[in-house]
Coordinates of C-alpha atoms in Angstrom, one line a residue:
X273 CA 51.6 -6.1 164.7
X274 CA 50.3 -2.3 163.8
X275 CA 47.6 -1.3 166.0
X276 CA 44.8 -0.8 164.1
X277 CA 40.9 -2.5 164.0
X278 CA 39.0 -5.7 162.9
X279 CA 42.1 -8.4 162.7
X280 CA 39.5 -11.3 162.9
X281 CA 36.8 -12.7 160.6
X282 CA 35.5 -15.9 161.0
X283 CA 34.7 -17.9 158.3
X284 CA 31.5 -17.4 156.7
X285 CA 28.8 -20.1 155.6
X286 CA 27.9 -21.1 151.5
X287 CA 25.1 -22.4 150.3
X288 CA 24.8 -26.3 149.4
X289 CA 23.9 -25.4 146.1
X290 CA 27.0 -25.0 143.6
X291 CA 26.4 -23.6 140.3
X292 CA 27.8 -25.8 137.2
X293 CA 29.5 -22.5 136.0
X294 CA 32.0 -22.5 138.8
X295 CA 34.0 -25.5 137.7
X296 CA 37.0 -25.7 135.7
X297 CA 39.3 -27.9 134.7
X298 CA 43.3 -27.3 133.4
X299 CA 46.3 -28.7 134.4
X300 CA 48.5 -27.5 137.8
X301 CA 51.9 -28.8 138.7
X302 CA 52.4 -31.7 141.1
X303 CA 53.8 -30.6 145.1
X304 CA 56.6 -32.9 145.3
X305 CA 57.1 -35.0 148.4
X306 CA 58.8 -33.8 151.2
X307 CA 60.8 -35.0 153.8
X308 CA 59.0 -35.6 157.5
X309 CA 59.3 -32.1 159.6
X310 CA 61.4 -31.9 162.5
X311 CA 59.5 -30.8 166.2
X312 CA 61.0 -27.6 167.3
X313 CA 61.8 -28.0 170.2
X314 CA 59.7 -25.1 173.0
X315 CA 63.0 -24.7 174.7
X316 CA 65.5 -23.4 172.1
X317 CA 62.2 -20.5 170.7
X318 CA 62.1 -19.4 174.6
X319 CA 66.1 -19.1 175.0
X320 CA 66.2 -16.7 172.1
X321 CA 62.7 -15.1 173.8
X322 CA 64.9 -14.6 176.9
X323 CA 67.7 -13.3 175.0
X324 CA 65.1 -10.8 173.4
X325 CA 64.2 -9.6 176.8
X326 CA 67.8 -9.5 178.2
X327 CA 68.4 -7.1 175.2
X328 CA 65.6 -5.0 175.9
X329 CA 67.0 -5.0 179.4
X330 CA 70.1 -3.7 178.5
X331 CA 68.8 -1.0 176.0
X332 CA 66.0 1.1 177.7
X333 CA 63.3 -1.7 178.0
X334 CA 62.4 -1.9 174.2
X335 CA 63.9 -3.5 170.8
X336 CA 62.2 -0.3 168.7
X337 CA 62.9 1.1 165.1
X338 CA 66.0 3.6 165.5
X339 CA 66.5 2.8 169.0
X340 CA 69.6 0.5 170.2
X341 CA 67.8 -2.2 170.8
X342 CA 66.7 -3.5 167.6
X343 CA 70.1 -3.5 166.4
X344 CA 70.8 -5.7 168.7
X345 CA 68.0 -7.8 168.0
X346 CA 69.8 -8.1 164.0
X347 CA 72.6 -9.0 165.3
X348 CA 71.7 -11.5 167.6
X349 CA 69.5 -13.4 164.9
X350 CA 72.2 -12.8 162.2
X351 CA 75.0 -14.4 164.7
X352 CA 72.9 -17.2 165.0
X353 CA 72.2 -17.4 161.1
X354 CA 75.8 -16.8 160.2
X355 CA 77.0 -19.9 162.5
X356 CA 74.3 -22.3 161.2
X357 CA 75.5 -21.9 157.5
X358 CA 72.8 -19.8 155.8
X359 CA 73.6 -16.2 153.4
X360 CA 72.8 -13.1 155.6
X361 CA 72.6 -9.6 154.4
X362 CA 71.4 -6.3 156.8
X363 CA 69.8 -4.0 154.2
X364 CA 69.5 -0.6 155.9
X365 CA 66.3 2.2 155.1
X366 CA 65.8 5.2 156.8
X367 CA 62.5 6.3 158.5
X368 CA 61.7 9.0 161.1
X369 CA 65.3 10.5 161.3
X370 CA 66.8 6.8 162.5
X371 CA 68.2 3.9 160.6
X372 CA 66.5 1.6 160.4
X373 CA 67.7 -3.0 159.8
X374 CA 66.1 -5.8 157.7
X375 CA 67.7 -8.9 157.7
X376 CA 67.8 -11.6 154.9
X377 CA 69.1 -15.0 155.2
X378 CA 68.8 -17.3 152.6
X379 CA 69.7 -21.5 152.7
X380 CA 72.0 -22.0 150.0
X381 CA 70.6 -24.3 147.3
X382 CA 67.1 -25.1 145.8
X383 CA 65.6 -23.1 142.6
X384 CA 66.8 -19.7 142.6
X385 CA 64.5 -18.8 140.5
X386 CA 61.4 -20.4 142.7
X387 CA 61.3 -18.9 146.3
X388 CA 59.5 -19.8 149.4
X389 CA 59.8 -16.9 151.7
X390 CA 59.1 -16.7 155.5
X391 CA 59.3 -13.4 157.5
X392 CA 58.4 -11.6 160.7
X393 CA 59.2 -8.3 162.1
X394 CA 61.6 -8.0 164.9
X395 CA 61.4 -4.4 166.1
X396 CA 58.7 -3.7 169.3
X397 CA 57.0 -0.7 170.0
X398 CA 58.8 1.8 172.2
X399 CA 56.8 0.8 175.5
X400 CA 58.2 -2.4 176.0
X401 CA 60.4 -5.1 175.1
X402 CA 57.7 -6.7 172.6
X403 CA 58.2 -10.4 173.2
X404 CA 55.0 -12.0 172.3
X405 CA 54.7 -8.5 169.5
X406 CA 56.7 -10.1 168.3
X407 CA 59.1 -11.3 170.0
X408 CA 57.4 -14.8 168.9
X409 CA 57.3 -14.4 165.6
X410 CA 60.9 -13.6 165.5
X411 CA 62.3 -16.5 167.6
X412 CA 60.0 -18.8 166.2
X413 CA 61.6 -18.6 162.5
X414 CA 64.6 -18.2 163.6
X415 CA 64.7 -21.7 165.4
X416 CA 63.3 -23.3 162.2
X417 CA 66.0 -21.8 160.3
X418 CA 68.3 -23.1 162.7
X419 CA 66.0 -26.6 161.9
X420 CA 66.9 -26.4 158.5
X421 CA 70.4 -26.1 158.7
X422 CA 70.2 -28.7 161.7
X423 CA 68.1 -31.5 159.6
X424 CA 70.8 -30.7 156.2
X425 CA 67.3 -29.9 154.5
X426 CA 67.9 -30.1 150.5
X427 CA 64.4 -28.4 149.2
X428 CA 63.4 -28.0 145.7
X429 CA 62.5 -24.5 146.0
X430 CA 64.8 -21.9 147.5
X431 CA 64.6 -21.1 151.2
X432 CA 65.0 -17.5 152.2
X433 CA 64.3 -16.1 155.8
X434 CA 63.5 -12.0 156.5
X435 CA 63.1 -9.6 160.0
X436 CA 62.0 -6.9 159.2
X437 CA 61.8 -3.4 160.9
X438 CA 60.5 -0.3 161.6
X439 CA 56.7 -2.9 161.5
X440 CA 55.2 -1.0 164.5
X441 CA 55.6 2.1 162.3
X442 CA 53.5 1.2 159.5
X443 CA 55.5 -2.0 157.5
X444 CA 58.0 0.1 156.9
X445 CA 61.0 -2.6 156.7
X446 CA 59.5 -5.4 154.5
X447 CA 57.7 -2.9 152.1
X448 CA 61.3 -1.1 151.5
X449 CA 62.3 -4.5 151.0
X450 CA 59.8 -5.5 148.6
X451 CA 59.1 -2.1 146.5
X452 CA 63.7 -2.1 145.8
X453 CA 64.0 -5.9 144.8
X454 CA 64.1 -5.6 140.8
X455 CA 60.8 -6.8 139.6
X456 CA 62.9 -9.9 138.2
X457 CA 63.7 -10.8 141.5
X458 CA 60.5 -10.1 142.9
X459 CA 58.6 -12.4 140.3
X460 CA 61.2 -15.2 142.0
X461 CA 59.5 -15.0 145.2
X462 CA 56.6 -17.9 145.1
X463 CA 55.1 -17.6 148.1
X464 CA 55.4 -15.5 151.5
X465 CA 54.8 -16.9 155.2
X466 CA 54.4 -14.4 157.8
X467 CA 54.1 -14.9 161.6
X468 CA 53.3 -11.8 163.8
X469 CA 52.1 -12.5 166.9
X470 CA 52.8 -16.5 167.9
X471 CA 52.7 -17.0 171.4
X472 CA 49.5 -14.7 172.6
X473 CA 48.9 -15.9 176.5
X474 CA 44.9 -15.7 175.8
X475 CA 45.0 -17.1 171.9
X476 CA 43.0 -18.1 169.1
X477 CA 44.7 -20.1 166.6
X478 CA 44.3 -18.1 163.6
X479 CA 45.3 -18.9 159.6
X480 CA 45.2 -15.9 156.6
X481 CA 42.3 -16.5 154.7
X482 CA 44.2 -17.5 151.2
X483 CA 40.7 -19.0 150.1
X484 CA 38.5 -15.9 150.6
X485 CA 36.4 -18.2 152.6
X486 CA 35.5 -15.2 154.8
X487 CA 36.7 -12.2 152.5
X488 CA 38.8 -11.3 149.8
X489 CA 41.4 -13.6 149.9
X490 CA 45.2 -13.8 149.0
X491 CA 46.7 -13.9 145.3
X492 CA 46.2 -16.6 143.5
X493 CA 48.3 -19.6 145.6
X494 CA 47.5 -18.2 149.4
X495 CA 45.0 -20.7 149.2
X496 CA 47.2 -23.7 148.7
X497 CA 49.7 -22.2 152.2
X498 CA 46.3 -21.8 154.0
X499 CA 45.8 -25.2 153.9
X500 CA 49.2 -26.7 154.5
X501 CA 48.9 -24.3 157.7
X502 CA 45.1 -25.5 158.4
X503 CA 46.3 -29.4 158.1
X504 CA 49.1 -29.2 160.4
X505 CA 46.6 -27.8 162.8
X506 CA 43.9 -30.6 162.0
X507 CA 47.0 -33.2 162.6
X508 CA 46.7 -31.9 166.3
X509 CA 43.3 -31.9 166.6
X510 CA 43.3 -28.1 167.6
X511 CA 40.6 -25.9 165.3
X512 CA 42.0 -22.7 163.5
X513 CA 39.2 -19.9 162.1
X514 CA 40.3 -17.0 159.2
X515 CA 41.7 -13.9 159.9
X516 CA 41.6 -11.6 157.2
X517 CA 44.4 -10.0 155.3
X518 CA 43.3 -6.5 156.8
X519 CA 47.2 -4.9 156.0
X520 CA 47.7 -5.1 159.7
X521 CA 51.8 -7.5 159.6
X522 CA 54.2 -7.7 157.0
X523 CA 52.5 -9.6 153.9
X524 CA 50.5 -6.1 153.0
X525 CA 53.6 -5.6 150.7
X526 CA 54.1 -9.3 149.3
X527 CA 50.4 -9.2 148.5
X528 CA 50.3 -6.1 146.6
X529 CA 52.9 -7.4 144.1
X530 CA 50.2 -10.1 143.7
X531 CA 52.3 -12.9 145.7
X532 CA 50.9 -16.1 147.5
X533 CA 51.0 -15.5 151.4
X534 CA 49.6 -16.9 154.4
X535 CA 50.7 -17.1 157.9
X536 CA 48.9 -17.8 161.6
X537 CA 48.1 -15.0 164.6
X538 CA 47.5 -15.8 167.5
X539 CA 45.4 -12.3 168.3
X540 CA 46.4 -9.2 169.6
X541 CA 43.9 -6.5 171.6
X542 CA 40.3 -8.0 170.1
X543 CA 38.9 -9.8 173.2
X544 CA 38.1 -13.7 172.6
X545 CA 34.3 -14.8 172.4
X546 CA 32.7 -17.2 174.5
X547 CA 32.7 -19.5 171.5
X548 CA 36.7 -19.3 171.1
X549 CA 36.5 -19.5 174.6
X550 CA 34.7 -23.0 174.3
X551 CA 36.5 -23.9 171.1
X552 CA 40.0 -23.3 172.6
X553 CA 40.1 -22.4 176.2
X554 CA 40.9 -19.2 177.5
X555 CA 39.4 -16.5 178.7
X556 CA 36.2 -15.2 177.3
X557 CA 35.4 -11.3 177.1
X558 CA 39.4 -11.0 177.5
X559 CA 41.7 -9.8 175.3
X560 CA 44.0 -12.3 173.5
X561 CA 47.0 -10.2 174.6
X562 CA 46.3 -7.8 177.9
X563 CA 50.1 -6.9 177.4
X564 CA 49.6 -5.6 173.3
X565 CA 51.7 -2.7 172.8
X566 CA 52.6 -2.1 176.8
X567 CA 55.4 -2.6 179.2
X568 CA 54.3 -5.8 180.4
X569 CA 55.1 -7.6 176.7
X570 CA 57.8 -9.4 178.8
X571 CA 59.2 -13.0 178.6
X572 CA 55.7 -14.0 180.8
X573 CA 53.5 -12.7 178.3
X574 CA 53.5 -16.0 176.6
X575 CA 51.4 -19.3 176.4
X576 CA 53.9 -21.9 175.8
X577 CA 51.0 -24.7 173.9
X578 CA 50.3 -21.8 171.3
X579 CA 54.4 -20.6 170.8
X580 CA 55.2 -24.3 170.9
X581 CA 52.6 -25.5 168.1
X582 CA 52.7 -22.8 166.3
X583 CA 56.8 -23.1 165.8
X584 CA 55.3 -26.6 164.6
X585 CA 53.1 -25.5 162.1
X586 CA 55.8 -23.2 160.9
X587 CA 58.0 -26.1 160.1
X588 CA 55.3 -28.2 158.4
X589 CA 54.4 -25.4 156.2
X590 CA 58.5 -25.0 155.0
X591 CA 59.2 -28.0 154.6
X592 CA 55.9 -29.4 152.9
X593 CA 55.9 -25.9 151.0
X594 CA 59.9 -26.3 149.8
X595 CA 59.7 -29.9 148.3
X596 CA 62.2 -31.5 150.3
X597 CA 62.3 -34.4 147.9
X598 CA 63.5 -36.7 151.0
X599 CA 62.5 -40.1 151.5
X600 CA 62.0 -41.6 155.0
X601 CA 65.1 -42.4 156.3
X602 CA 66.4 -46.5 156.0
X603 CA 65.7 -48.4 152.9
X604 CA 62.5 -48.6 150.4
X605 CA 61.7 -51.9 150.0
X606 CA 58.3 -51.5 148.7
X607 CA 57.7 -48.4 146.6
X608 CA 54.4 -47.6 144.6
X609 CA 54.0 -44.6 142.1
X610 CA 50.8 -46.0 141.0
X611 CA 52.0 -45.3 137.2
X612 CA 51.4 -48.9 136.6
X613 CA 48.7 -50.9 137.1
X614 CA 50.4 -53.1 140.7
X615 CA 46.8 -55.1 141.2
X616 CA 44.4 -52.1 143.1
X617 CA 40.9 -53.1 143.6
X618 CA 37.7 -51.5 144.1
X619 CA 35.5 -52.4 146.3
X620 CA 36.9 -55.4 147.6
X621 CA 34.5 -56.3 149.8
X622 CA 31.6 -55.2 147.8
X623 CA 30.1 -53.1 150.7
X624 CA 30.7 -49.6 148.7
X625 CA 27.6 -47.7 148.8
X626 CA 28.8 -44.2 146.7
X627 CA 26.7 -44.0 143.5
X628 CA 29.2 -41.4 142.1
X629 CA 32.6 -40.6 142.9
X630 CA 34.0 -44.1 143.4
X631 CA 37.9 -45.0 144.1
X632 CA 40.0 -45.8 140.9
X633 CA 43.8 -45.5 139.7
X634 CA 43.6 -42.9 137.0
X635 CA 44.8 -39.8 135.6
X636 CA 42.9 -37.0 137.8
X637 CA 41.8 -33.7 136.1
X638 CA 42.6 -30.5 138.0
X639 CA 38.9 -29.5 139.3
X640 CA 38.3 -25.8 141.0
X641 CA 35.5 -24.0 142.7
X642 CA 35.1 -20.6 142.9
X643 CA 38.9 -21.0 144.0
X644 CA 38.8 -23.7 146.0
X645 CA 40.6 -26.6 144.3
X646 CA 39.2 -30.0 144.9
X647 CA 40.8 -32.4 142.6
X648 CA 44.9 -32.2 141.9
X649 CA 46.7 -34.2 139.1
X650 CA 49.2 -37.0 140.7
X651 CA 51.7 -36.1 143.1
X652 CA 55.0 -37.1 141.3
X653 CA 53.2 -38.3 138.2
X654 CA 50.0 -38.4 136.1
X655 CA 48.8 -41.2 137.9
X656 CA 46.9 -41.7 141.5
X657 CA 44.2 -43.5 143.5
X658 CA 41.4 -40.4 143.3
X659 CA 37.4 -40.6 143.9
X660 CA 36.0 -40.0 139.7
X661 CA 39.1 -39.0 138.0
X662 CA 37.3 -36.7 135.5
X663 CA 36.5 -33.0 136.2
X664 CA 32.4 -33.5 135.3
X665 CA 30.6 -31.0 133.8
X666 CA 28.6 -29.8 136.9
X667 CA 29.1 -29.9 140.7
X668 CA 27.5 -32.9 141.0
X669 CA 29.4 -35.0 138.8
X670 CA 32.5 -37.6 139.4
X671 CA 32.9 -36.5 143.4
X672 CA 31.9 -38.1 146.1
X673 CA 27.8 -39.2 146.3
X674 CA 26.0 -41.7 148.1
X675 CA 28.2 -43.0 151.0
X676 CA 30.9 -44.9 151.2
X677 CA 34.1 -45.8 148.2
X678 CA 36.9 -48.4 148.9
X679 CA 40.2 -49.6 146.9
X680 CA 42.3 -51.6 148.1
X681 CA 46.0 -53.2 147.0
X682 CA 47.5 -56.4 147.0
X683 CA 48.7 -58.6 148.5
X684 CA 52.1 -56.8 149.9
X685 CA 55.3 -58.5 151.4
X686 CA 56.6 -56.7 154.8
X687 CA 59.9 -57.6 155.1
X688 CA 61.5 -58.0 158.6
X689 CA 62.3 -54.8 159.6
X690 CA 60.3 -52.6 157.9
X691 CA 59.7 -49.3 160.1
X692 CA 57.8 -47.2 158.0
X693 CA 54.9 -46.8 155.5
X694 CA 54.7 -43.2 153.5
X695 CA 52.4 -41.6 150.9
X696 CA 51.0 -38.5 150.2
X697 CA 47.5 -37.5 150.3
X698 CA 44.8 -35.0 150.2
X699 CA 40.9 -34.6 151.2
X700 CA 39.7 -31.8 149.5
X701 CA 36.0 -30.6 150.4
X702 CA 33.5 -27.3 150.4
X703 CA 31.7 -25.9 153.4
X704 CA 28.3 -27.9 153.2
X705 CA 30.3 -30.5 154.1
X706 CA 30.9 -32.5 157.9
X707 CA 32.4 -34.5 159.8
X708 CA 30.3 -37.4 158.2
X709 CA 32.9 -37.3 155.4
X710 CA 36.3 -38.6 155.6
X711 CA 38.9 -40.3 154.5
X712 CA 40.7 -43.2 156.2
X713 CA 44.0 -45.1 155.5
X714 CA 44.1 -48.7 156.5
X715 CA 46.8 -51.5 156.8
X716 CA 44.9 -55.1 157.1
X717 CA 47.4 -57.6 158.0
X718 CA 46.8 -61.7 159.1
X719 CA 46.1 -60.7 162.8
X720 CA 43.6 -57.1 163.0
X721 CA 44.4 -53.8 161.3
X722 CA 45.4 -50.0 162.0
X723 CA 44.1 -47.2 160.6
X724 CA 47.1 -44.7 159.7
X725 CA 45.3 -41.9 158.6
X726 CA 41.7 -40.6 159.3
X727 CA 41.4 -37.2 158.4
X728 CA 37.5 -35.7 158.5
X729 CA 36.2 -33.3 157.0
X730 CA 34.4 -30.1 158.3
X731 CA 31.5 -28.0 157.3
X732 CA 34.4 -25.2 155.6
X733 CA 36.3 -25.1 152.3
X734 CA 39.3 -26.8 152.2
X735 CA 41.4 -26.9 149.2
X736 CA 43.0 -29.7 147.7
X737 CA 46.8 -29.9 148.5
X738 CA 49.2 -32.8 148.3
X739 CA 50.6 -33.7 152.0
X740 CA 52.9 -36.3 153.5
X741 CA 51.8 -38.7 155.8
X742 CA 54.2 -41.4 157.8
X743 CA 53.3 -44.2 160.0
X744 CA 55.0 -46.7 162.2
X745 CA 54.1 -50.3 160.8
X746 CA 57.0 -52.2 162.8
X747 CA 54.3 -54.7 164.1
X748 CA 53.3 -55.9 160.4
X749 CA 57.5 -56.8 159.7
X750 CA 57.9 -60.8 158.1
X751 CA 53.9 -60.0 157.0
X752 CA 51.5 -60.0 154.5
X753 CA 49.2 -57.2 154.3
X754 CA 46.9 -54.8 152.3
X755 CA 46.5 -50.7 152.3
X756 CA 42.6 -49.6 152.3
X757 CA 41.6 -46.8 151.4
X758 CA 38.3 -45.4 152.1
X759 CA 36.6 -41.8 151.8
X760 CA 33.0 -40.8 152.0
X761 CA 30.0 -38.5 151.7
X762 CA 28.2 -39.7 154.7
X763 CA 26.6 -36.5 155.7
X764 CA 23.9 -35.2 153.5
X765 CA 24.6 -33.7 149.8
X766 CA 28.0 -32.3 149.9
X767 CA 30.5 -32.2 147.4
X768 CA 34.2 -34.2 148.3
X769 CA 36.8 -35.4 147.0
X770 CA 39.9 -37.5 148.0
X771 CA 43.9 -38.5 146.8
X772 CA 46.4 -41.0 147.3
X773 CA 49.7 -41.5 146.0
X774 CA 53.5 -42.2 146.1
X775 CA 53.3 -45.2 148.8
X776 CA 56.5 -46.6 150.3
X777 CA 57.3 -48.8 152.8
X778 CA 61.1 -48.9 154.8
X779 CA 63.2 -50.1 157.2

């Protein structure tokens, strides 16, 4: 991470009122399902940590552009690569007098010609070994690579891996990178996830502001990787603010070809306010990293809960952004696509309160504010279960109003030894918004119920963004049951908006 000023913004408040001019309405292309991501396991990102500090060890006490060390870094991650399967390739640059290494590893398979790129620079600056700086970054993509190969992942899009050098000197590595790939090539690359700075041992959980919630923003399609990060996150309960894309880590040169990026940091020398403090533990009026840029960058400069979730959050985002295309393992015995009309009803028990906004299988029309998308057409089709299909002709038509909306399926046959129930979903909302508002995922069966998804909202924007869900419904085998959905504007005038399709059920 270069060591320059103001790496966080927090995201900034918007008005309740929402002009009609701000909506449009066109089509956008379906993210397909994905198989479930793997955990990565804490254990195997420390080992390669400890083997980054053992080769710091053994090369003056620092992995640094033109200095021994960082080539041993590339050939540590590459041996690794190489064994697991995946393309590598060392491009060489030269900077300062010294030779400097990026490595590129790309998964064989998936659409050449549609990219999803993750990268994180593994040189440190000459004080230290740079384990958290970034160390973390490093070992964290690497073990997911490792995932990938591990889990025989079959994405749509194709994956490709970079480490990049010579950061610390001013993103030297993944701009050389970026500025020689022929412009044909470049327009491949779909998207770019960048992790600098993973495993700070006084952290804030922070995502790129793709949305320009609290700035600029990324190109056009950051948004959609800002929320696939941002979900993960909400999945563990753990809250994540903006950081702004200041040109501080390795997307400065991704961005300024205009492609979609996003990434988390976990901070660097800003010190953490007594609100972070209270929002995520910690120290307040400390720095998120006492060790930034100095000797003491070693293996113990680490919190394990932030390295370990943020590894997580890695894998969610490349395998929900890749389109596995996977199915839950065992068979499908119940399967709905919702292209045809399989007996949903709304409001079933007639309790629905929403005025406007109400639950119906329909085609969906692609709805946007000011960037923030709100309503997506069907996941794997033209069809879902959506709250007012049509796009409306002001803010405050077809989402969410008035309380609560309900549909619910038929009657559906468990049979023994059933495991699983899948679908994908989305809750889609803008900052004068709360936690009032939801939307909840029910199974009724003959003897109670279980709610398998209850996502709230909060009082930020969140864009709409297709996202696979699983739950374990082993105790409703040999049974009859319904799925419920529900969503709601429970908490004053806000404007919401909710998705559901592609269910499954297997053993």
């Amino acid at each position: 991470m270069l060591a320059t000023a103001g790496a966080v913004s927090l995201a900034l408040s918007l008005s309740a009122a929402v002009p009609a001019s701000a909506l449009t309405s066109g089509p956008a292309r379906p993210s397909p399902a994905v198989k479930a991501p793997p955990d990565i396991p804490l254990a195997n990102v420390k080992a390669h940590l400890s083997q980054l500090q053992s080769i710091a060890n053994a090369n003056g006490g620092n992995r640094a552009h033109g200095r021994p060390g960082h080539k041993a870094t590339i050939d540590y991650i590459k041996g690794k690569l190489d064994a697991a399967g995946f393309q590598t390739a060392i491009q060489t640059f030269s900077y300062g007098g010294a030779t400097g290494y990026n490595l590129i590893a790309d998964w064989p398979g998936g659409d050449a010609n549609n990219v999803l790129m993750t990268g994180a620079h593994s040189d440190s600056v000459t004080a230290g070994p740079g384990i958290n700086d970034n160390g973390s970054g490093s070992a964290a993509i690497l073990e997911t690579a490792l995932a990938v190969a591990r889990e025989g992942l079959k994405p749509a899009k194709h994956l490709r891996f970079g480490w990049w050098g010579a950061e610390e000197l001013g993103l030297i590595g993944s701009n050389y990178y970026v500025n020689n790939l022929p412009s044909a090539e470049r327009s491949k690359i779909k998207g770019y996830l960048n992790f600098d700075m993973v495993g700070s041992p006084n952290p804030g959980y922070f995502a790129y502001d793709g949305d320009g919630s609290s700035g600029s923003g990324g190109p056009a399609g950051s948004a959609e990787i800002e929320n696939v990060l941002r979900a993960y996150f909400s999945s563990i309960n753990v809250a994540v603010r903006d950081t702004a894309f200041d040109g501080r880590s390795d997307y400065g040169g991704f961005i300024r070809y205009g492609i979609p990026a996003g990434g988390m940091f976990t901070g660097a020398e800003g010190r953490k306010t007594s609100a972070e403090a209270q929002l995520w533990g910690g120290q307040a009026g400390v720095a998120y990293d006492r060790c930034y840029h100095s000797s003491c960058d070693t293996s113990s400069n680490i919190n394990d809960p932030a390295l370990d979730r943020n590894a997580d959050a890695i894998a969610y985002a490349v395998w929900t952004l890749a389109g596995g295309g996977g199915e839950p393992p065992g068979d499908t015995v119940y399967a709905d696509d919702l292209e045809a009309d399989t007996g949903w009803t709304a409001n079933a028990g007639g309790s629905d309160t929403a005025t406007s906004g109400r639950f119906e299988r329909a085609v969906p029309q692609t709805t946007t504010y000011s960037g923030t998308t709100l309503q997506l057409p069907g996941n794997s089709g033209s069809t879902a279960l959506v709250t007012g299909s049509s796009a409306g002709a002001d803010a405050g038509a077809n989402d969410i109003d008035g309380g609560t909306t309900s549909i619910q399926s038929a009657p559906i046959s468990v049979p023994a030894g059933s495991k699983t129930l899948s679908f994908s979903w989305y809750l889609a909302h803008l900052n004068n918004a709360s936690s009032s508002d939801y939307l909840r995922v029910r199974v009724v069966g003959p003897n109670g119920t279980t709610t398998v998804l209850d996502q709230a909202a909060s009082a930020a924007n969140r864009a709409a963004a297709w996202q696979p869900k699983t739950a374990d419904i082993s105790a409703y085998a040999g049974q009859s049951v319904r799925i419920q959905v529900e969503a709601a504007d429970a908490g004053g005038a806000s404007l919401v908006e909710a998705g559901l399709d592609d269910i499954k059920i297997t053993k």
